[in-house]
Coordinates of C-alpha atoms in Angstrom, one line a residue:
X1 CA 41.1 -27.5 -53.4
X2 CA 38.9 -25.4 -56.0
X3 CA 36.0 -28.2 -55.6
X4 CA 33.1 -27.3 -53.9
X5 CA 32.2 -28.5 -50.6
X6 CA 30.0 -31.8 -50.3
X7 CA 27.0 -32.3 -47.6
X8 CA 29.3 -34.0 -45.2
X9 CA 32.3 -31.9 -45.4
X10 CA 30.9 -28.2 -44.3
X11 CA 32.3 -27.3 -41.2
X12 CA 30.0 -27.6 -38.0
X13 CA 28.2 -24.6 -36.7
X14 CA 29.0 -23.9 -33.4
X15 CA 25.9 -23.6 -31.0
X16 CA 25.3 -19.7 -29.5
X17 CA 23.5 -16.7 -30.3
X18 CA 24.4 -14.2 -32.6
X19 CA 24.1 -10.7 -32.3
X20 CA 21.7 -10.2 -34.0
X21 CA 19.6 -12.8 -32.1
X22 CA 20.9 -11.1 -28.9
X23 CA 19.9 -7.5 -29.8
X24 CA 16.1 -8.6 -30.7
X25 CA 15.7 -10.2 -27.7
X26 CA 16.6 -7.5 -25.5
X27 CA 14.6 -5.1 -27.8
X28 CA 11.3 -6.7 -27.0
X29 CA 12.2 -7.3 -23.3
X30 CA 12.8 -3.1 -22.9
X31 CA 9.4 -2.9 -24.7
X32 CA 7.6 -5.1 -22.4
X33 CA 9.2 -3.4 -19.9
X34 CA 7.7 -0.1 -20.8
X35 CA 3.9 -1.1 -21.7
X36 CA 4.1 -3.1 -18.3
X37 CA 5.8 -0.7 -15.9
X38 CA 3.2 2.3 -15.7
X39 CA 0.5 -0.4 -14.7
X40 CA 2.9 -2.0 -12.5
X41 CA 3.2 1.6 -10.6
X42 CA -0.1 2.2 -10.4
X43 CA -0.9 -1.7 -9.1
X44 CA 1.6 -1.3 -6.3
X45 CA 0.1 1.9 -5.3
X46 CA -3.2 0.6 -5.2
X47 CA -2.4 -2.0 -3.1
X48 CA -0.1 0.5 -0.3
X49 CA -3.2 2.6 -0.5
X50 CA -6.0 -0.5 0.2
X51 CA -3.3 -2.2 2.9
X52 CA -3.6 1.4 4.7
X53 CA -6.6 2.0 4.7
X54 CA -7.1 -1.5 6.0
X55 CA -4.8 -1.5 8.6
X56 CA -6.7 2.1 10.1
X57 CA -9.6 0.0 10.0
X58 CA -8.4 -2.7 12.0
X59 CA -6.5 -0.2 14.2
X60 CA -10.5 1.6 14.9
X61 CA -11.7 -1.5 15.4
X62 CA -9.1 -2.8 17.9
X63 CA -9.6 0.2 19.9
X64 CA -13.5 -0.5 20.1
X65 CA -13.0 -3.6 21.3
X66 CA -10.2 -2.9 23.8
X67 CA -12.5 0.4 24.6
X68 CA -15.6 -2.1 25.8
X69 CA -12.8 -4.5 27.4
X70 CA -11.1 -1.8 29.2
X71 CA -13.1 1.4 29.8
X72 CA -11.9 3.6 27.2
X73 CA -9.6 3.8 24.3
X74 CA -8.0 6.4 22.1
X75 CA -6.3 5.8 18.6
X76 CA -4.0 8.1 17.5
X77 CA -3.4 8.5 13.5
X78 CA -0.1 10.6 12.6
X79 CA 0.5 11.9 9.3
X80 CA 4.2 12.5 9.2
X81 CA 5.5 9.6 9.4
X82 CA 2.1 7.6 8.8
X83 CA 1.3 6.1 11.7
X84 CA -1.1 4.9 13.9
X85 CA -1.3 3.4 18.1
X86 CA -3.9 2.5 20.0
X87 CA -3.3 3.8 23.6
X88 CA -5.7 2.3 27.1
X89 CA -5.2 4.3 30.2
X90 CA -2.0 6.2 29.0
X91 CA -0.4 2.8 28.1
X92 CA 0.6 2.6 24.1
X93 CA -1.5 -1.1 23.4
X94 CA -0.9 -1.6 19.8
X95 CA 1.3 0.0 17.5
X96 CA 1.1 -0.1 13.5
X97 CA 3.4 2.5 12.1
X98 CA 5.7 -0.6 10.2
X99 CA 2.6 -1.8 8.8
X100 CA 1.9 1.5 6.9
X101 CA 3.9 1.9 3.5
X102 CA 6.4 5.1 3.7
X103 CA 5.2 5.9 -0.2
X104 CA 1.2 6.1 1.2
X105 CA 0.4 10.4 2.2
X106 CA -2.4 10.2 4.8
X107 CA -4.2 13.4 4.8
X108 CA -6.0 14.0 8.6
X109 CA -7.8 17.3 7.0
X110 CA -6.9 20.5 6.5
X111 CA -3.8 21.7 9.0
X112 CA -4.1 18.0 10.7
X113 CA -0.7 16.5 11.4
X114 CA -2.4 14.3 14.0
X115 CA -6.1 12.9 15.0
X116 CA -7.4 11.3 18.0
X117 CA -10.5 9.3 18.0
X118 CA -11.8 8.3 22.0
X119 CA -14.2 5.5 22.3
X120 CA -16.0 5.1 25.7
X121 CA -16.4 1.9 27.9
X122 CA -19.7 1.3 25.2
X123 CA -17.3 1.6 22.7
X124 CA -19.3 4.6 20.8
X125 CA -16.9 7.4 19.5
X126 CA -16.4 10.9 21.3
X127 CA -15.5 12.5 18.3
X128 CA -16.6 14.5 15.8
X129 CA -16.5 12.9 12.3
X130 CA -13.3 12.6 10.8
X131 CA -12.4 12.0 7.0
X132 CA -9.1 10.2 6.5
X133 CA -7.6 9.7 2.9
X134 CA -4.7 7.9 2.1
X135 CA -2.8 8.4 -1.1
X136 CA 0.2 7.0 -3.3
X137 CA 0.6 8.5 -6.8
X138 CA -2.9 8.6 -8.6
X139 CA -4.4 6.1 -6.1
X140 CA -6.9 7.3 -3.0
X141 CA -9.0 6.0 -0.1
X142 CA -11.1 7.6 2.1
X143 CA -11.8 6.1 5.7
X144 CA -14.7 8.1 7.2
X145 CA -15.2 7.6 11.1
X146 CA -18.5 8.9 12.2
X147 CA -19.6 10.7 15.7
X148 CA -20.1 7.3 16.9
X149 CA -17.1 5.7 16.0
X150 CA -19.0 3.5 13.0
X151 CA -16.3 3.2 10.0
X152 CA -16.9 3.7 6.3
X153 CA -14.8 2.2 3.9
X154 CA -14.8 4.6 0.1

């Protein structure tokens, strides 16, 4: 009874973690966690802000081509809710307002809730040029829409 133990009689461990195991683990996981969520943030901004801006500038060009096709088109480009329509002859053609992320702020200029941009049967703009910035968080575009209708990506 008082003898020690041998090689072959120590009792088996049993497979697991210990708490100890357990506790690291999760430690480095929360600290991953926190170096990787800020850029995480500002990576899913960036790309709400980039998909808006890209989805005006498919909207502007829609409406040119539906302008030269048609006669005449006019996008409209709300700010609250974000959204955007291209509208022929009083008839709403294409809508875009689920395609715009509720976290993006467009900002139509100052005391804009709303712009409308006309294009002719040539498709050339009747407007006067209009600056259109969409943010999330730290992240901002910039759509610029000349007199002519020509877009500008920044």
């Amino acid at each position: 009874m008082g003898a020690p133990h041998t090689a072959r009689e120590l009792p088996v461990m049993k497979r697991g973690t210990t708490l100890l195991e357990a506790l690291t683990v999760l430690t480095l996981v929360a600290i991953m966690i926190g170096v990787a969520g800020p850029s995480a943030r500002r990576l899913r901004d960036r790309v709400a802000v980039v998909s808006t801006r890209e989805t005006l500038v498919g909207l502007i060009a829609e409406a040119r081509m539906l302008a030269i096709a048609r006669g005449g088109a006019t996008v409209r480009i709300g700010r609250v809710p974000p959204s955007g329509a291209v509208v022929v002859d009083g008839e709403m053609v294409l809508e875009v307002s689920e395609s715009i992320p509720r976290s993006v702020e467009l900002d139509l200029g100052p005391g804009r809730d709303s712009v409308r941009l006309r294009y002719d049967a040539l498709g050339i703009g009747r407007v006067a040029s209009t600056t259109i910035r969409a943010r999330a968080g730290a992240e901002e575009r910039t759509v610029v829409v000349s007199s002519f209708g020509r877009v500008r990506r920044r």
